[in-house]
Coordinates of C-alpha atoms in Angstrom, one line a residue:
Chain A
M1 CA 0.0 0.0 0.0
T2 CA 1.2 3.5 -0.8
A3 CA 0.5 6.8 0.9
R4 CA -2.5 8.9 0.1
I5 CA -1.6 12.6 -0.3
G6 CA -4.5 15.1 -0.6
V7 CA -4.1 18.2 -2.9
I8 CA -6.6 20.9 -2.2
T9 CA -8.2 22.9 -4.9
F10 CA -9.6 26.4 -4.0
P11 CA -11.3 28.7 -6.6
G12 CA -8.3 30.3 -8.2
T13 CA -5.8 27.6 -7.4
L14 CA -3.3 27.1 -10.3
D15 CA -0.8 24.4 -9.4
D16 CA -3.1 21.6 -8.1
R17 CA -2.5 19.5 -11.2
D18 CA 1.3 19.9 -11.1
T19 CA 1.2 19.0 -7.4
Q20 CA -0.9 15.9 -8.0
R21 CA 1.6 14.9 -10.7
A22 CA 4.6 15.5 -8.4
V23 CA 2.9 13.3 -5.8
R24 CA 2.5 10.5 -8.4
V25 CA 6.0 10.9 -9.8
A26 CA 7.3 10.3 -6.2
G27 CA 5.2 7.1 -6.1
A28 CA 2.3 8.2 -3.8
E29 CA -1.4 8.4 -4.6
A30 CA -2.7 11.9 -5.2
V31 CA -6.2 12.6 -3.9
P32 CA -7.9 15.7 -5.1
L33 CA -9.7 17.6 -2.3
W34 CA -12.3 20.4 -2.8
H35 CA -12.3 23.6 -0.7
R36 CA -16.0 23.2 0.1
D37 CA -15.7 19.6 1.4
K38 CA -14.8 19.2 5.0
D39 CA -14.0 15.5 4.3
L40 CA -10.3 14.8 3.8
K41 CA -11.1 11.3 2.4
Q42 CA -8.7 9.7 4.9
V43 CA -5.6 11.1 3.3
D44 CA -2.3 10.7 5.2
A45 CA -1.0 14.2 4.4
V46 CA -2.2 17.4 2.6
V47 CA -0.6 19.8 0.2
L48 CA -2.0 23.3 -0.3
P49 CA -0.8 24.2 -3.8
G50 CA 0.0 27.6 -5.4
G51 CA -2.2 30.0 -7.2
F52 CA -4.4 32.9 -6.4
S53 CA -7.2 31.4 -4.3
Y54 CA -10.2 33.8 -4.1
G55 CA -8.2 36.2 -6.3
D56 CA -6.0 37.1 -3.4
Y57 CA -8.9 39.3 -2.3
L58 CA -8.5 41.0 1.1
R59 CA -5.0 39.4 1.6
A60 CA -3.4 36.4 -0.1
G61 CA -4.9 33.3 1.6
A62 CA -7.2 35.2 3.9
I63 CA -10.5 33.9 2.5
S64 CA -9.3 30.4 1.8
R65 CA -8.2 30.1 5.4
F66 CA -11.9 30.1 6.4
S67 CA -13.1 27.5 3.8
P68 CA -14.7 24.3 5.1
V69 CA -11.8 22.1 4.1
M70 CA -9.4 24.2 6.1
E71 CA -11.3 23.6 9.3
T72 CA -10.4 19.9 9.1
V73 CA -6.9 20.6 7.9
I74 CA -6.2 22.9 10.8
E75 CA -7.6 20.4 13.3
Q76 CA -5.7 17.5 11.8
A77 CA -2.4 19.5 11.4
R78 CA -2.6 20.3 15.1
A79 CA -2.9 16.5 15.7
G80 CA 0.2 15.9 13.7
M81 CA -0.9 15.3 10.1
P82 CA 1.8 16.5 7.7
V83 CA 0.8 19.6 5.7
L84 CA 2.9 21.4 3.0
G85 CA 1.9 24.8 1.8
I86 CA 3.5 26.0 -1.5
C87 CA 3.4 29.7 -2.5
N88 CA -0.3 30.6 -2.0
G89 CA -0.5 27.5 0.2
F90 CA 2.2 29.0 2.4
Q91 CA 0.2 32.2 2.5
V92 CA -2.9 30.3 3.7
L93 CA -0.8 28.6 6.4
T94 CA 0.4 31.9 7.8
E95 CA -3.2 33.2 7.7
T96 CA -4.3 30.2 9.8
H97 CA -1.5 30.9 12.2
L98 CA -0.3 27.2 11.9
L99 CA 2.9 29.0 10.8
P100 CA 4.0 32.3 12.3
G101 CA 4.5 35.5 10.4
A102 CA 2.8 36.8 7.3
M103 CA 3.4 37.4 3.6
L104 CA 3.4 40.8 1.9
R105 CA 3.9 42.4 -1.5
N106 CA 7.4 42.0 -2.8
N107 CA 9.5 45.0 -1.8
H108 CA 10.1 45.9 -5.5
L109 CA 6.4 45.4 -6.4
H110 CA 7.1 43.2 -9.4
F111 CA 5.9 39.7 -10.1
I112 CA 8.9 37.4 -10.1
C113 CA 9.2 34.2 -12.2
R114 CA 12.6 32.5 -12.3
D115 CA 14.6 29.6 -11.0
Q116 CA 15.7 30.3 -7.5
K117 CA 18.6 28.8 -5.5
L118 CA 17.7 27.8 -2.0
R119 CA 19.6 26.3 0.9
V120 CA 17.8 23.5 2.8
E121 CA 18.3 24.6 6.4
N122 CA 16.3 21.9 8.2
A123 CA 16.4 18.4 6.8
T124 CA 14.4 16.9 9.6
T125 CA 10.8 18.0 8.8
A126 CA 8.2 15.6 7.4
W127 CA 8.8 17.1 4.0
T128 CA 12.6 17.4 3.9
T129 CA 14.3 14.3 5.1
D130 CA 15.5 13.3 1.6
Y131 CA 17.7 16.4 1.6
A132 CA 20.9 17.0 3.6
A133 CA 21.1 20.0 5.9
G134 CA 22.9 22.8 4.0
Q135 CA 22.1 21.2 0.6
E136 CA 21.6 23.8 -2.2
I137 CA 18.7 23.2 -4.5
S138 CA 17.2 25.2 -7.4
V139 CA 13.4 25.4 -8.0
P140 CA 11.1 27.9 -9.7
L141 CA 9.9 30.9 -7.8
K142 CA 6.8 32.8 -9.1
N143 CA 4.8 35.3 -7.0
I144 CA 4.2 38.9 -6.2
D145 CA 3.3 38.5 -2.5
G146 CA 6.4 36.7 -1.4
R147 CA 7.9 38.9 1.2
Y148 CA 8.0 37.0 4.5
V149 CA 7.7 39.2 7.6
A150 CA 7.5 38.5 11.3
D151 CA 8.5 40.5 14.4
E152 CA 12.1 40.3 15.7
R153 CA 11.1 38.0 18.6
T154 CA 9.4 35.5 16.2
L155 CA 12.4 35.6 13.8
D156 CA 14.8 35.0 16.6
M157 CA 12.7 32.1 17.9
L158 CA 12.5 30.5 14.4
E159 CA 16.3 30.8 14.1
A160 CA 17.0 29.4 17.6
E161 CA 14.7 26.5 17.1
G162 CA 16.0 25.6 13.6
R163 CA 12.6 26.4 12.1
V164 CA 13.9 28.4 9.1
A165 CA 13.5 25.5 6.7
F166 CA 14.7 27.2 3.5
R167 CA 16.7 30.3 2.8
Y168 CA 17.2 32.2 -0.4
L169 CA 20.7 32.1 -1.9
D170 CA 22.4 34.5 -4.4
G171 CA 20.3 37.5 -3.5
N172 CA 17.0 38.0 -1.8
P173 CA 14.3 38.1 -4.4
N174 CA 11.5 39.9 -2.5
G175 CA 12.7 41.5 0.7
S176 CA 11.9 38.5 2.9
L177 CA 13.3 39.1 6.4
R178 CA 16.5 37.2 7.0
D179 CA 16.3 35.7 3.5
I180 CA 13.6 33.3 4.7
A181 CA 12.0 31.2 1.9
G182 CA 10.2 28.7 4.0
I183 CA 9.6 27.7 7.6
T184 CA 8.3 24.8 9.7
N185 CA 6.1 24.5 12.8
E186 CA 7.5 23.3 16.1
T187 CA 6.8 19.7 15.4
G188 CA 8.0 19.6 11.8
N189 CA 4.8 18.4 10.3
V190 CA 3.6 21.7 8.9
V191 CA 6.0 23.3 6.3
G192 CA 5.4 26.3 4.1
L193 CA 7.6 27.9 1.4
M194 CA 7.2 30.4 -1.4
P195 CA 9.2 28.6 -4.2
H196 CA 7.7 25.7 -6.1
P197 CA 9.2 22.2 -5.7
E198 CA 6.3 20.6 -7.6
H199 CA 7.5 22.3 -10.8
A200 CA 10.9 20.7 -10.5
V201 CA 10.3 16.9 -10.4
E202 CA 11.0 15.7 -13.9
P203 CA 14.1 16.1 -16.1
L204 CA 12.0 16.9 -19.1
I205 CA 10.6 20.1 -17.7
G206 CA 12.2 23.5 -17.1
T207 CA 15.9 23.5 -16.3
G208 CA 15.9 19.7 -16.3
R209 CA 16.6 19.6 -12.6
T210 CA 14.5 17.4 -10.2
D211 CA 15.5 19.3 -7.1
G212 CA 11.9 19.5 -5.9
L213 CA 11.2 15.8 -5.9
G214 CA 12.7 15.3 -2.5
F215 CA 9.7 17.0 -0.8
F216 CA 7.4 14.3 -2.2
T217 CA 9.7 11.3 -1.7
S218 CA 10.5 12.5 1.9
I219 CA 6.8 12.5 2.9
L220 CA 6.2 9.2 1.1
K221 CA 9.0 7.5 3.0
K222 CA 7.8 9.0 6.3
L223 CA 4.2 7.8 5.7
V224 CA 5.1 4.3 4.4
N225 CA 7.6 3.7 7.3
A226 CA 5.2 5.0 9.9
Chain B
M1 CA -29.3 51.5 9.1
A2 CA -26.0 52.6 10.3
R3 CA -22.6 52.5 8.9
V4 CA -19.5 51.3 10.7
V5 CA -16.1 52.0 9.2
V6 CA -13.1 49.7 9.8
D7 CA -9.7 51.2 8.8
V8 CA -6.9 48.7 8.4
M9 CA -3.3 50.0 8.2
L10 CA 0.0 48.1 8.1
K11 CA 1.8 48.4 11.4
P12 CA 4.3 51.3 11.5
E13 CA 7.3 49.0 11.5
I14 CA 6.2 47.1 8.4
L15 CA 7.7 48.3 5.1
D16 CA 5.0 49.6 2.8
P17 CA 6.5 49.6 -0.8
Q18 CA 3.2 50.5 -2.3
G19 CA 2.9 53.7 -0.2
Q20 CA 6.6 54.5 -1.0
A21 CA 5.9 54.1 -4.7
V22 CA 3.0 56.6 -4.4
Q23 CA 5.1 59.0 -2.4
R24 CA 7.9 58.9 -5.0
A25 CA 5.5 59.6 -7.8
L26 CA 4.2 62.8 -6.1
P27 CA 7.0 65.3 -6.9
R28 CA 6.9 64.2 -10.6
L29 CA 3.2 65.1 -10.6
G30 CA 3.8 68.5 -9.1
F31 CA 2.7 67.6 -5.5
E32 CA 5.4 68.8 -3.2
G33 CA 6.0 68.5 0.5
I34 CA 4.7 65.0 1.2
T35 CA 7.4 63.2 3.1
D36 CA 5.7 59.9 3.6
V37 CA 2.7 57.9 2.3
R38 CA 1.3 54.8 4.0
Q39 CA -1.4 52.9 2.1
G40 CA -4.3 51.1 3.9
K41 CA -7.7 49.6 3.5
R42 CA -11.1 51.0 4.5
F43 CA -14.2 48.8 4.9
E44 CA -17.6 50.3 5.1
L45 CA -20.1 48.0 6.8
E46 CA -23.9 48.7 6.5
V47 CA -25.3 47.3 9.7
E48 CA -28.8 46.0 10.1
G49 CA -30.4 47.1 13.4
P50 CA -28.9 49.2 16.1
V51 CA -25.2 49.7 16.4
D52 CA -25.0 49.0 20.1
E53 CA -22.1 47.7 22.2
A54 CA -22.8 44.1 21.3
A55 CA -22.9 44.9 17.6
L56 CA -19.6 46.8 17.9
A57 CA -18.0 44.0 19.8
R58 CA -19.0 41.6 17.0
I59 CA -17.5 43.9 14.4
H60 CA -14.4 44.2 16.4
E61 CA -14.1 40.5 16.5
M62 CA -14.7 40.4 12.7
A63 CA -11.9 42.9 12.1
E64 CA -9.5 41.1 14.4
T65 CA -10.0 37.6 12.9
F66 CA -10.7 38.5 9.2
L67 CA -10.5 42.0 7.9
A68 CA -7.1 42.6 9.4
N69 CA -4.2 40.2 10.0
T70 CA -2.9 41.5 13.3
V71 CA 0.5 40.0 12.7
I72 CA 1.1 42.8 10.3
E73 CA -1.8 45.2 10.5
D74 CA -3.6 47.5 13.0
F75 CA -7.2 48.4 12.7
T76 CA -9.8 50.9 14.1
V77 CA -13.5 50.6 14.3
R78 CA -15.8 53.7 14.3
V79 CA -19.5 54.4 13.7
D80 CA -20.1 56.6 10.7
E81 CA -23.0 59.2 10.5
P82 CA -26.4 57.6 9.6
A83 CA -26.9 57.0 5.9
E84 CA -29.9 59.4 5.8
A85 CA -27.8 62.3 7.0
R86 CA -25.6 62.2 3.9
S87 CA -26.8 63.7 0.7

């Protein structure tokens, strides 16, 4: 038996198909989940994909955060279910306060779309065990609301507890404080990042790198060995 | 019917590049003497029934949990003049 990984679709989600594909490429079963459905269909983990859910109205992720499916996701995440938020999914996770801080407009106000070098800072989360701590990877980055902010105390806490999971390398693309590209919760089951690992899982696509596949193989190993 | 206005502003310590872009455009347009611009959001809520303490408390809760993200934003709630008084 393989693991069942849910991928949520909100109105305005863009990357649900690519995320489902990445889940399958890694060898797990992708289960589409709908924002209006509280039922998670007994999945073992959930990915919140990228896009512009609810048109980013109010704030990116602010309205999705109150959707029926998120009620169950929040409850299950607190009970230990692995959750990965990519781009808009990361924004949703900060709006739910499952992850601290918030996302704001890029400091230069431009939409960015490019390959981005990252350093994996924490290779012990549910989604990063197939990487080595300090490993450098390159995956696509595409957003306009990518500037991670939190107060100094929160930033110091994240650093001290090893909860900065990914950091931007070779220049900060959006003004994120302390070059933070992604973070994890205290228990390592909830991870969010702005760049898109699901777009870098097959050698045929993009730059030909498969640096993002590790997210999906990490979680599969964790679930199958559990 | 009464109107309640909720103003949401980024906290002072949070960088506001949109406000900065507006501020930088001003001299070019001939508007001198503006040293800083901060951009925020204004919500106008038409309230059914009386705007009593309980109604304001609910709106405060709404602002705190939904209209504003208090990690990055401050908000104020105030009652606007009755709709009939405006022309």
